[in-house]
CSV table of C-alpha atoms in Angstrom, one decimal:
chain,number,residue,atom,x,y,z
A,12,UNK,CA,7.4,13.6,-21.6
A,13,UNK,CA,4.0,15.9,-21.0
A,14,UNK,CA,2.0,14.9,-18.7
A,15,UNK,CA,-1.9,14.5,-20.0
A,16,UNK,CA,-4.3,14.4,-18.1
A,17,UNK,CA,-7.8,13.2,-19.4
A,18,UNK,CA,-11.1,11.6,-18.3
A,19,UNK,CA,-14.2,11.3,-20.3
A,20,UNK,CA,-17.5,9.6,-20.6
A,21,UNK,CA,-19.8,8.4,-23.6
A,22,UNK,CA,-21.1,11.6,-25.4
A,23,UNK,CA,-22.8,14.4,-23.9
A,24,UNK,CA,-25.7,14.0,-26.4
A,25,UNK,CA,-26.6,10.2,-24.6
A,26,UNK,CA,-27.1,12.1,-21.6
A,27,UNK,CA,-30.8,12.5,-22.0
A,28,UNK,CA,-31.2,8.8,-23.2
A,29,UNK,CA,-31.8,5.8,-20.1
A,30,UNK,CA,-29.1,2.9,-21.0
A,31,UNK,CA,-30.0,0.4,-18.4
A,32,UNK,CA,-27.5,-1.9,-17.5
A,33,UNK,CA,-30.3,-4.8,-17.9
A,34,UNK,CA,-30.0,-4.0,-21.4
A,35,UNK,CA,-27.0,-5.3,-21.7
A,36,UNK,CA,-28.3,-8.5,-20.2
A,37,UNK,CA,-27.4,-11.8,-21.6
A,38,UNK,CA,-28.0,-15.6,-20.1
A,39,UNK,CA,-24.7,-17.7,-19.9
A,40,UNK,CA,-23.9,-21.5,-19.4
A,41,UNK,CA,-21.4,-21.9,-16.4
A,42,UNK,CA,-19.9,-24.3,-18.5
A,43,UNK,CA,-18.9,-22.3,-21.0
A,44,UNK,CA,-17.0,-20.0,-18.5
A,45,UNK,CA,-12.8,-21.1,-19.5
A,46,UNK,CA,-11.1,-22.1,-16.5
A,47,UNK,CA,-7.9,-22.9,-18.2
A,48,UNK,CA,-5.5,-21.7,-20.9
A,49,UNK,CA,-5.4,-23.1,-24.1
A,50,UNK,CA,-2.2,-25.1,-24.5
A,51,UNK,CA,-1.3,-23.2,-27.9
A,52,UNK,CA,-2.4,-19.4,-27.7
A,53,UNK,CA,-3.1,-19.4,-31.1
A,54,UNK,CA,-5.9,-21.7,-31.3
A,55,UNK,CA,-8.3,-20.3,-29.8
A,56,UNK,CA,-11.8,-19.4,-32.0
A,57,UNK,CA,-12.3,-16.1,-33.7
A,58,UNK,CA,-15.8,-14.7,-34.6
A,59,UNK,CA,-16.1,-12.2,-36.5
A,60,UNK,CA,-18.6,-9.2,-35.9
A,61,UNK,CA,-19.0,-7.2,-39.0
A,62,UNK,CA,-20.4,-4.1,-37.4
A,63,UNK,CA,-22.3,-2.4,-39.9
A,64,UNK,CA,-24.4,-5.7,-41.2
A,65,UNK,CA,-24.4,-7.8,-37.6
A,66,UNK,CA,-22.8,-10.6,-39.7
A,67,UNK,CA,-20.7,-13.2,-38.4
A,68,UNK,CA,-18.3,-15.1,-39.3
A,69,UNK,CA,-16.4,-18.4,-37.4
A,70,UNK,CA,-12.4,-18.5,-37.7
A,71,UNK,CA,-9.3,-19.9,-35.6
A,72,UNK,CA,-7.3,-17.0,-34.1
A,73,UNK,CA,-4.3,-17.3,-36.1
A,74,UNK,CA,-6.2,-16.3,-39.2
A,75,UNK,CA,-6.3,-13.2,-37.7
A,76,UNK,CA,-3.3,-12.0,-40.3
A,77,UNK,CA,-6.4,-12.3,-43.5
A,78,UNK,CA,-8.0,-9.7,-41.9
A,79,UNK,CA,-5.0,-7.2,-41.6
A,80,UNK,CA,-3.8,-5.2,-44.6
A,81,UNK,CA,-0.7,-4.0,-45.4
A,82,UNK,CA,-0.8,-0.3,-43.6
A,83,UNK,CA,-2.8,-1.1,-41.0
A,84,UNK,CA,-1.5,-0.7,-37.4
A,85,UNK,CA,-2.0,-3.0,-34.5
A,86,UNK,CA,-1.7,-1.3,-31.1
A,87,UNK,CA,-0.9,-4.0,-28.2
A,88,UNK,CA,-0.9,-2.6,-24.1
A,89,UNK,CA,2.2,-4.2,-22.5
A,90,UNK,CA,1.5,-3.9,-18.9
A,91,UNK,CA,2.3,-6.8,-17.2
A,92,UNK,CA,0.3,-8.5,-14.3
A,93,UNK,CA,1.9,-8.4,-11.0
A,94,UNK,CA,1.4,-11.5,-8.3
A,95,UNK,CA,-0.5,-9.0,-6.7
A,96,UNK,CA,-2.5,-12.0,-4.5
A,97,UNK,CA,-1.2,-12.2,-1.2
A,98,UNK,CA,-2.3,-15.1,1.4
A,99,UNK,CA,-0.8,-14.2,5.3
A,100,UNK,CA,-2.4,-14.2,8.9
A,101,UNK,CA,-3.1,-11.1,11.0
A,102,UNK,CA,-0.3,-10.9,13.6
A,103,UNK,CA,-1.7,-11.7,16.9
A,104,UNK,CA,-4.5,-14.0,16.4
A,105,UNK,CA,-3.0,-16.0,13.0
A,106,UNK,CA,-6.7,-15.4,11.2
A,107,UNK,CA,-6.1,-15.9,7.9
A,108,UNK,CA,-6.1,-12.7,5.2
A,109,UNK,CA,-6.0,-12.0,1.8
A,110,UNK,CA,-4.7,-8.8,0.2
A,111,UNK,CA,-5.0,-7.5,-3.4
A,112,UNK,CA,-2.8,-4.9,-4.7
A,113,UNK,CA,-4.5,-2.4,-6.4
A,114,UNK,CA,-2.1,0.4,-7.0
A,115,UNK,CA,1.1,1.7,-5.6
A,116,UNK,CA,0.8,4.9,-3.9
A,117,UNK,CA,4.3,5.9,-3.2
A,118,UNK,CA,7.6,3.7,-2.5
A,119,UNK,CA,6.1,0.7,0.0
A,120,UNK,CA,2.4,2.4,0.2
A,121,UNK,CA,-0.3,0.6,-1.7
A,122,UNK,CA,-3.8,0.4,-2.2
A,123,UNK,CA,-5.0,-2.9,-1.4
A,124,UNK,CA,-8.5,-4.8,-1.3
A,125,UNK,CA,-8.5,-6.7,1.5
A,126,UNK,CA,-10.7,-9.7,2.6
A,127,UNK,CA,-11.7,-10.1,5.5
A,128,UNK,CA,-12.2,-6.6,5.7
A,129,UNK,CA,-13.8,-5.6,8.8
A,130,UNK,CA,-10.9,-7.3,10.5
A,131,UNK,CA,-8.6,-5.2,9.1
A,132,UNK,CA,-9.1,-2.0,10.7
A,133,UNK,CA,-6.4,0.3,10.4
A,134,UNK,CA,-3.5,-0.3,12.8
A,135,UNK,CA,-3.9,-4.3,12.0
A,136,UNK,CA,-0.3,-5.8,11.2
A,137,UNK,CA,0.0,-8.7,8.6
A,138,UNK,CA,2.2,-11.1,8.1
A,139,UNK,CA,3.4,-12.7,4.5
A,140,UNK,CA,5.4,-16.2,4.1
A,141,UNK,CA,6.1,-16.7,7.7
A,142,UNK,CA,7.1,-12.6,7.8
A,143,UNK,CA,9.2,-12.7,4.9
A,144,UNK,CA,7.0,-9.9,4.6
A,145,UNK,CA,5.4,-7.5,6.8
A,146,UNK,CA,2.4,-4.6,6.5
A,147,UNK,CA,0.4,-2.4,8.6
A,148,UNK,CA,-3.0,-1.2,7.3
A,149,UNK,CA,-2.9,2.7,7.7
A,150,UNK,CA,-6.5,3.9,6.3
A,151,UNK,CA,-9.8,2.6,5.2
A,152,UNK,CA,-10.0,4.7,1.4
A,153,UNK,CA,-13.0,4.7,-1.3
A,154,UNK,CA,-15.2,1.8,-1.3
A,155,UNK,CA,-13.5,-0.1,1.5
A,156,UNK,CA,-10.0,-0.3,0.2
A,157,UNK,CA,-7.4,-0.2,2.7
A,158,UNK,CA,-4.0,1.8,2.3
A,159,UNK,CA,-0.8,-0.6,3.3
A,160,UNK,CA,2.4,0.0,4.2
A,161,UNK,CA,4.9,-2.7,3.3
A,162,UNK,CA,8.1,-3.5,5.5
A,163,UNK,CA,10.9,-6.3,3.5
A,164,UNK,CA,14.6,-6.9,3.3
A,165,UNK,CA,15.7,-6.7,0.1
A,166,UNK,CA,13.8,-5.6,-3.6
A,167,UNK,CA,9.8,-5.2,-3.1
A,168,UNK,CA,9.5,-6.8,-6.7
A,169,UNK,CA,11.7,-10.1,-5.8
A,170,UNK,CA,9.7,-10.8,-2.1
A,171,UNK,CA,6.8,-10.5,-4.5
A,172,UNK,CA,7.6,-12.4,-7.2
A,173,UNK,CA,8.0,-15.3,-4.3
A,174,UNK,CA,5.2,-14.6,-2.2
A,175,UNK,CA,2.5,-13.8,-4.1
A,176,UNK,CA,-0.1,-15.3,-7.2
A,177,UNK,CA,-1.6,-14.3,-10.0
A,178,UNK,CA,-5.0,-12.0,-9.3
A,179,UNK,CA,-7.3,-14.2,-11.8
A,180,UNK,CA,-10.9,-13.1,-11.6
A,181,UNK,CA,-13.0,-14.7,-9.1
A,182,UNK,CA,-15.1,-16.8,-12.1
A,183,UNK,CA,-12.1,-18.6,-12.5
A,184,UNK,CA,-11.3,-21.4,-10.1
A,185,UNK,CA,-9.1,-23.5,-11.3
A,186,UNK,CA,-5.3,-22.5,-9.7
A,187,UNK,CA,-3.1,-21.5,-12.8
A,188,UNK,CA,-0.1,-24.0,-13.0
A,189,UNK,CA,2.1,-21.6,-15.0
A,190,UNK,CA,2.6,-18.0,-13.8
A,191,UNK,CA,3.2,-17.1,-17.4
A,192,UNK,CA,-0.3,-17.7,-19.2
A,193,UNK,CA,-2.3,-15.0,-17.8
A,194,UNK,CA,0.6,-12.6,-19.3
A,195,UNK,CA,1.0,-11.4,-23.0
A,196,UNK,CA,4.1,-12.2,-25.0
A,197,UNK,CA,5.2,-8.4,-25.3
A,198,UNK,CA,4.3,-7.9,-21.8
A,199,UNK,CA,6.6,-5.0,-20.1
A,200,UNK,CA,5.9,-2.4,-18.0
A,201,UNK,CA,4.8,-4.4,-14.6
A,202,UNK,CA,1.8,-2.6,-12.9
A,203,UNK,CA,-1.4,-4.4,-13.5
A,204,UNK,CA,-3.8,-6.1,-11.2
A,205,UNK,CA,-5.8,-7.6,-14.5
A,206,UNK,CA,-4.3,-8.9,-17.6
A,207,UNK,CA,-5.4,-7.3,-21.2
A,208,UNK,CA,-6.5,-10.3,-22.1
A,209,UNK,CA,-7.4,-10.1,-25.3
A,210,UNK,CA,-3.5,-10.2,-26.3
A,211,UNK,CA,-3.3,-13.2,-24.3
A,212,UNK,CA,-4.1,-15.1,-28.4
A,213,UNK,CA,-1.0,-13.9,-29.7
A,214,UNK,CA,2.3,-15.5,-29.9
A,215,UNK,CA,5.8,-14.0,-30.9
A,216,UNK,CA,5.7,-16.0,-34.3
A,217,UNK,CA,2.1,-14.9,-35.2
A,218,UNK,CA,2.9,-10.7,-34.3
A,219,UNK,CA,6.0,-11.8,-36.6
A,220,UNK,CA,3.6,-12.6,-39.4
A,221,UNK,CA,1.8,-9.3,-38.8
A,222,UNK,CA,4.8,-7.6,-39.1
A,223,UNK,CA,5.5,-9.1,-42.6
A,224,UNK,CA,2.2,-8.5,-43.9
A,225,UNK,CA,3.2,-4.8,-43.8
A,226,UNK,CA,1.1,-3.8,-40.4
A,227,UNK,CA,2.5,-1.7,-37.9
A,228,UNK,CA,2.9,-2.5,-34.0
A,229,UNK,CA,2.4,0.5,-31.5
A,230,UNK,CA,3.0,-0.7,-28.1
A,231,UNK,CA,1.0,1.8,-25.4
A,232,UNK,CA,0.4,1.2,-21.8
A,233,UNK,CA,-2.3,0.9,-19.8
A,234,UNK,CA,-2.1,-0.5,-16.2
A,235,UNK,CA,-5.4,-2.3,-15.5
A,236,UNK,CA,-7.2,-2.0,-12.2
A,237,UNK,CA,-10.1,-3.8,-11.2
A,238,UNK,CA,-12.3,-1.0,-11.6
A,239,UNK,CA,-12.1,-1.9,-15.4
A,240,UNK,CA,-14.5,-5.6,-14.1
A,241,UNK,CA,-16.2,-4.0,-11.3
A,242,UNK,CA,-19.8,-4.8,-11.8
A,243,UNK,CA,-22.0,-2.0,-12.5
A,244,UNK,CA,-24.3,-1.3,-9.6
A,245,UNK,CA,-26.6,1.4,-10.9
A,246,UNK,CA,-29.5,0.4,-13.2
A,247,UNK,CA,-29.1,4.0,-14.8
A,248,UNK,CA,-25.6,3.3,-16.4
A,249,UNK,CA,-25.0,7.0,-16.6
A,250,UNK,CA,-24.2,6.9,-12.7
A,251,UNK,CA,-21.8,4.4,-12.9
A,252,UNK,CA,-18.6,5.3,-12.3
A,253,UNK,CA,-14.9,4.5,-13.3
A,254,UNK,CA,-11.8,3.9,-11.3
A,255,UNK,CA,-9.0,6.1,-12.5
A,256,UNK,CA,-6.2,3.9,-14.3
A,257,UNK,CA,-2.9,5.0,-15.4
A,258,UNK,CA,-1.6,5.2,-19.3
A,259,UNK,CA,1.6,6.2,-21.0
A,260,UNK,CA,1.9,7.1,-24.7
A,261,UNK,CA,5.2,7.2,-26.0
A,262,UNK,CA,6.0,9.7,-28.8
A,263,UNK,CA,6.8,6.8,-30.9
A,264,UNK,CA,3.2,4.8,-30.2
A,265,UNK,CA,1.9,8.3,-31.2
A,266,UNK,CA,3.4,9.2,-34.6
A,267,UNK,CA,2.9,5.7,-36.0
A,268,UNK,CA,-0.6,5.8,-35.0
A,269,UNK,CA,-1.3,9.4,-36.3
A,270,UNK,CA,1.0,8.5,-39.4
A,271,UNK,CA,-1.6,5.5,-40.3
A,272,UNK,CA,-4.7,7.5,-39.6
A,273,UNK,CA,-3.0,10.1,-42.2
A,274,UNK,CA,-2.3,7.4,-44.6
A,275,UNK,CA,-5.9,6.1,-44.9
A,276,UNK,CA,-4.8,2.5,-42.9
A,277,UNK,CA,-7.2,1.4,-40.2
A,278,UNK,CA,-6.3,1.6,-36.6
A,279,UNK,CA,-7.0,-1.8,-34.6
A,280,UNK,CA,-7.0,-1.9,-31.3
A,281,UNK,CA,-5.7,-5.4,-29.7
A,282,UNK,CA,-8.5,-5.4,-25.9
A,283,UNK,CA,-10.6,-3.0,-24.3
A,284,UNK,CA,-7.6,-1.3,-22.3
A,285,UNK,CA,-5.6,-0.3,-25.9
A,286,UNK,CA,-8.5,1.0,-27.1
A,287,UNK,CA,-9.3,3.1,-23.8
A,288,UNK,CA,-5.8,4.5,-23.6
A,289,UNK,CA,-6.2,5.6,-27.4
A,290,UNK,CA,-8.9,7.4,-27.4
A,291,UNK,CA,-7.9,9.1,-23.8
A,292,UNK,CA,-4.9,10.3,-25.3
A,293,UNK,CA,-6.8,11.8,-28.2
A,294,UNK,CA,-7.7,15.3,-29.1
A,295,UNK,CA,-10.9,16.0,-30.5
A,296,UNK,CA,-9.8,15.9,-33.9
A,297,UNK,CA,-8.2,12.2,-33.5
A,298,UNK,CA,-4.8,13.2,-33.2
A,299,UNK,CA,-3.0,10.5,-30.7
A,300,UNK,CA,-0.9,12.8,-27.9
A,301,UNK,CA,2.1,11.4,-26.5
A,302,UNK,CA,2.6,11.4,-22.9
A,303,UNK,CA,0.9,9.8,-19.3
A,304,UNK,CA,-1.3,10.2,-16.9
A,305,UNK,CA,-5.0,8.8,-16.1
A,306,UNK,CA,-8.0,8.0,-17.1
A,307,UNK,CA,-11.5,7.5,-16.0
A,308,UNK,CA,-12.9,7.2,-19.2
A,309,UNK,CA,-16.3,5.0,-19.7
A,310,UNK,CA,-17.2,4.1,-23.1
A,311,UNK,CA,-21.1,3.3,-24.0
A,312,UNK,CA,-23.2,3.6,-26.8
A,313,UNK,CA,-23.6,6.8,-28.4
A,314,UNK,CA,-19.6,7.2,-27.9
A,315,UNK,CA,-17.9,8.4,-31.0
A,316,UNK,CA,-14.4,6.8,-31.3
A,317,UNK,CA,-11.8,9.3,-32.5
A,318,UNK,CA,-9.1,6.9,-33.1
A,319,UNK,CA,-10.5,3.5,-33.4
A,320,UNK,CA,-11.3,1.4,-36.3
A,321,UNK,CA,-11.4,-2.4,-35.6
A,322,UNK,CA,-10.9,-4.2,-32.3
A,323,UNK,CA,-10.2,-7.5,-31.4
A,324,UNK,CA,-11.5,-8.7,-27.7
A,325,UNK,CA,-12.5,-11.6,-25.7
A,326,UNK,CA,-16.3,-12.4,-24.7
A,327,UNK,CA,-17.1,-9.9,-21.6
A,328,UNK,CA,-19.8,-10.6,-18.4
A,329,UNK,CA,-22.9,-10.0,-19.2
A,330,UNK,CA,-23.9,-5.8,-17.9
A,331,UNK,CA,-20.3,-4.8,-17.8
A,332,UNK,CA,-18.4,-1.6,-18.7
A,333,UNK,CA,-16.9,-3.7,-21.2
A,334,UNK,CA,-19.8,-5.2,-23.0
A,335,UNK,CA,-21.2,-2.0,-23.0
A,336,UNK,CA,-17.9,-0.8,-25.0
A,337,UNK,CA,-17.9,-3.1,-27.5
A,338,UNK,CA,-22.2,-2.2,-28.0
A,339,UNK,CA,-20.7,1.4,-28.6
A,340,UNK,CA,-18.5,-0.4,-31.8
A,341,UNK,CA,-20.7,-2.5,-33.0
A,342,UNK,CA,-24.3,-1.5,-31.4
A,343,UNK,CA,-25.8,-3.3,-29.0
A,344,UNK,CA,-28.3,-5.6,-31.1
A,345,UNK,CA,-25.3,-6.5,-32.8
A,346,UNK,CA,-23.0,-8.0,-29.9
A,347,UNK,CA,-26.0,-9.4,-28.3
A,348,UNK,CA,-27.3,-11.4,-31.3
A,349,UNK,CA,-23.1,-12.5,-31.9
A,350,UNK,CA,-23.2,-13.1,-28.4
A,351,UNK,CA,-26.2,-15.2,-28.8
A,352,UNK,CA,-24.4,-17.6,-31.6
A,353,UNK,CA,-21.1,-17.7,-29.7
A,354,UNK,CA,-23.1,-19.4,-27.1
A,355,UNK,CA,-24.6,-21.5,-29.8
A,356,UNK,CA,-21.6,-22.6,-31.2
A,357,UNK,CA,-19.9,-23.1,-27.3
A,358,UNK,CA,-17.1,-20.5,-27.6
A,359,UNK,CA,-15.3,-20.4,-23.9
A,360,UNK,CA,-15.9,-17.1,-22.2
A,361,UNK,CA,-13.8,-14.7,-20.5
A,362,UNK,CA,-10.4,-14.0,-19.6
A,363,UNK,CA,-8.9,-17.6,-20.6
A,364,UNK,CA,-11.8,-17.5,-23.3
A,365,UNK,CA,-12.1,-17.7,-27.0
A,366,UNK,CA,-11.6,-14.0,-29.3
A,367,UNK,CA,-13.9,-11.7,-31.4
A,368,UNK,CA,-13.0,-9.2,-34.5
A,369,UNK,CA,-15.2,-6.5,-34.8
A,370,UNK,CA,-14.6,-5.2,-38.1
């Protein structure tokens, strides 16, 4: 497989416009901030966004299938979330430390966020589940992250697997009873720090009735970082900038894609993260390129998607990269004002949260 490398931005042609984050702006009950899964996927709400009147529209997830037609394609990301939250002590003195796993470097060397941080000057040793596992922070690296080194008996993955939890976002406190729900169904590939959570709506029996309706499924992957939900500092949103994640296309994901754009069908991208690695992999004619490698890319209005036509997504923080994606879709009046009714009606926000089509 070729590698591809490719990072991009918006459109050259916003560069002269000021997009402040504060635009993108929006006032939000606490309450309305889901804490817990739904028992069944499925029921979740939909609203509908159609993006060229503002209109909405108020559905159950499940219906999802009446707004599919036969020669469409559905593309899903099937990274899977890693128990990437690890609680040990600093050897020593027993203080108590948290570390993140942000991205694996190389064999046992990761990229962590760690908290406390000061206290974790390089040299530090930890120690996991009474030193079932061991590190030693090497390096302080951009924005404070430390580089790890790992020592274990045995598989990394396994002392993991027992060790660590889930990395839910810090809005949610409630502790997640079952591993499983902040996961897709067609999760594969393990390597994220965030799920795609938009996919978390689906089950195997409703992708099933997909299928039979005649849409394709092309399975990409994206591996999300927390880069993806890092707030944006800069009130100029043209200075903010985008942790590098990694994507793989495979030749198969490509042709089915590029087959559907060639047949006239409509290209809908299941989260954020599928639509990111879709039009990264794209050339500027549209045509989906198989292969990996990373992206930076920030999406914001005045983008012009090359490969997206629909997209289905959860409810986003108010002045995020991902908001701001979704304004490129749909424009910004538009997801604010459907923003405004979901909040209206009491749709649950966020990663555990209710859906939205934009069509």
């Amino acid at each position: 497989m070729n590698a591809v490398e490719e990072s991009g931005v918006g459109r050259s042609d916003t560069v002269g416009q000021k997009l402040k984050k504060s635009d993108f702006y929006f006032e939000l009950p606490q309450e309305l901030i889901a804490q817990d899964p739904l028992e069944e996927r499925s029921s979740s709400r939909l609203l509908v966004l159609d993006r060229q009147t503002g209109a909405v529209s108020h559905h159950v997830f499940r219906e999802i299938t009446s707004f599919l037609q036969p020669g469409d394609c559905l593309v899903l990301n099937d990274t899977k979330v890693i128990p990437a939250r690890l609680l040990g002590e600093r050897e020593g003195t027993g203080a108590h430390v948290e570390v993140l796993l942000l991205k694996r470097r190389s064999g046992d060397l990761w990229e962590t966020l760690v908290k406390p941080g000061k206290k974790c000057r390089p040299g530090a040793r930890l120690s996991f589940g009474n030193g079932l596992l061991k590190a030693e922070v090497l390096e302080t690296v951009e924005e404070g992250n430390r580089l790890i080194r790992f020592f274990y008996e045995g598989i990394f993955e396994e002392v993991l697997d027992k060790l660590g939890e889930m990395p839910l976002p810090p809005y949610i406190t409630h502790k997640l009873q079952d591993k499983s729900r902040y996961q897709t169904v067609y999760a594969k590939y393990e390597g994220s720090a965030a799920a795609p959570t938009a996919g978390l709506h689906f089950t195997k029996e409703l992708l099933a009735q997909v299928e039979e309706k005649g849409v394709k499924i092309a399975c990409v992957t994206l591996h999300v970082g927390l880069g993806t939900f890092r707030p944006v500092k800069e009130e100029n949103v043209l200075e903010h900038h985008m942790h590098s994640e990694y994507y793989q296309v495979s030749k198969e994901a490509a042709e089915l894609i590029n087959d559907t754009k060639a047949k006239g069908g409509r290209i809908i991208c299941v989260g954020t993260t599928s639509c990111r690695t879709v039009e990264s992999a794209a050339d500027e004619n549209g045509i989906v390129r198989s292969g990996s490698g990373t992206t930076e890319i920030f999406i914001y209005p005045g983008y012009e998607f090359k490969v997206l036509d629909m997209l289905i997504t959860n409810f986003h923080l108010p002045e995020s990269t991902l908001v701001m994606l979704v304004s490129a879709l749909a424009g910004r009046d538009h997801v604010l004002n459907a923003y405004q009714e979901a909040i209206r009606e009491r749709y649950r926000f966020f990663s555990f949260g209710d859906a939205m089509l934009v069509t």
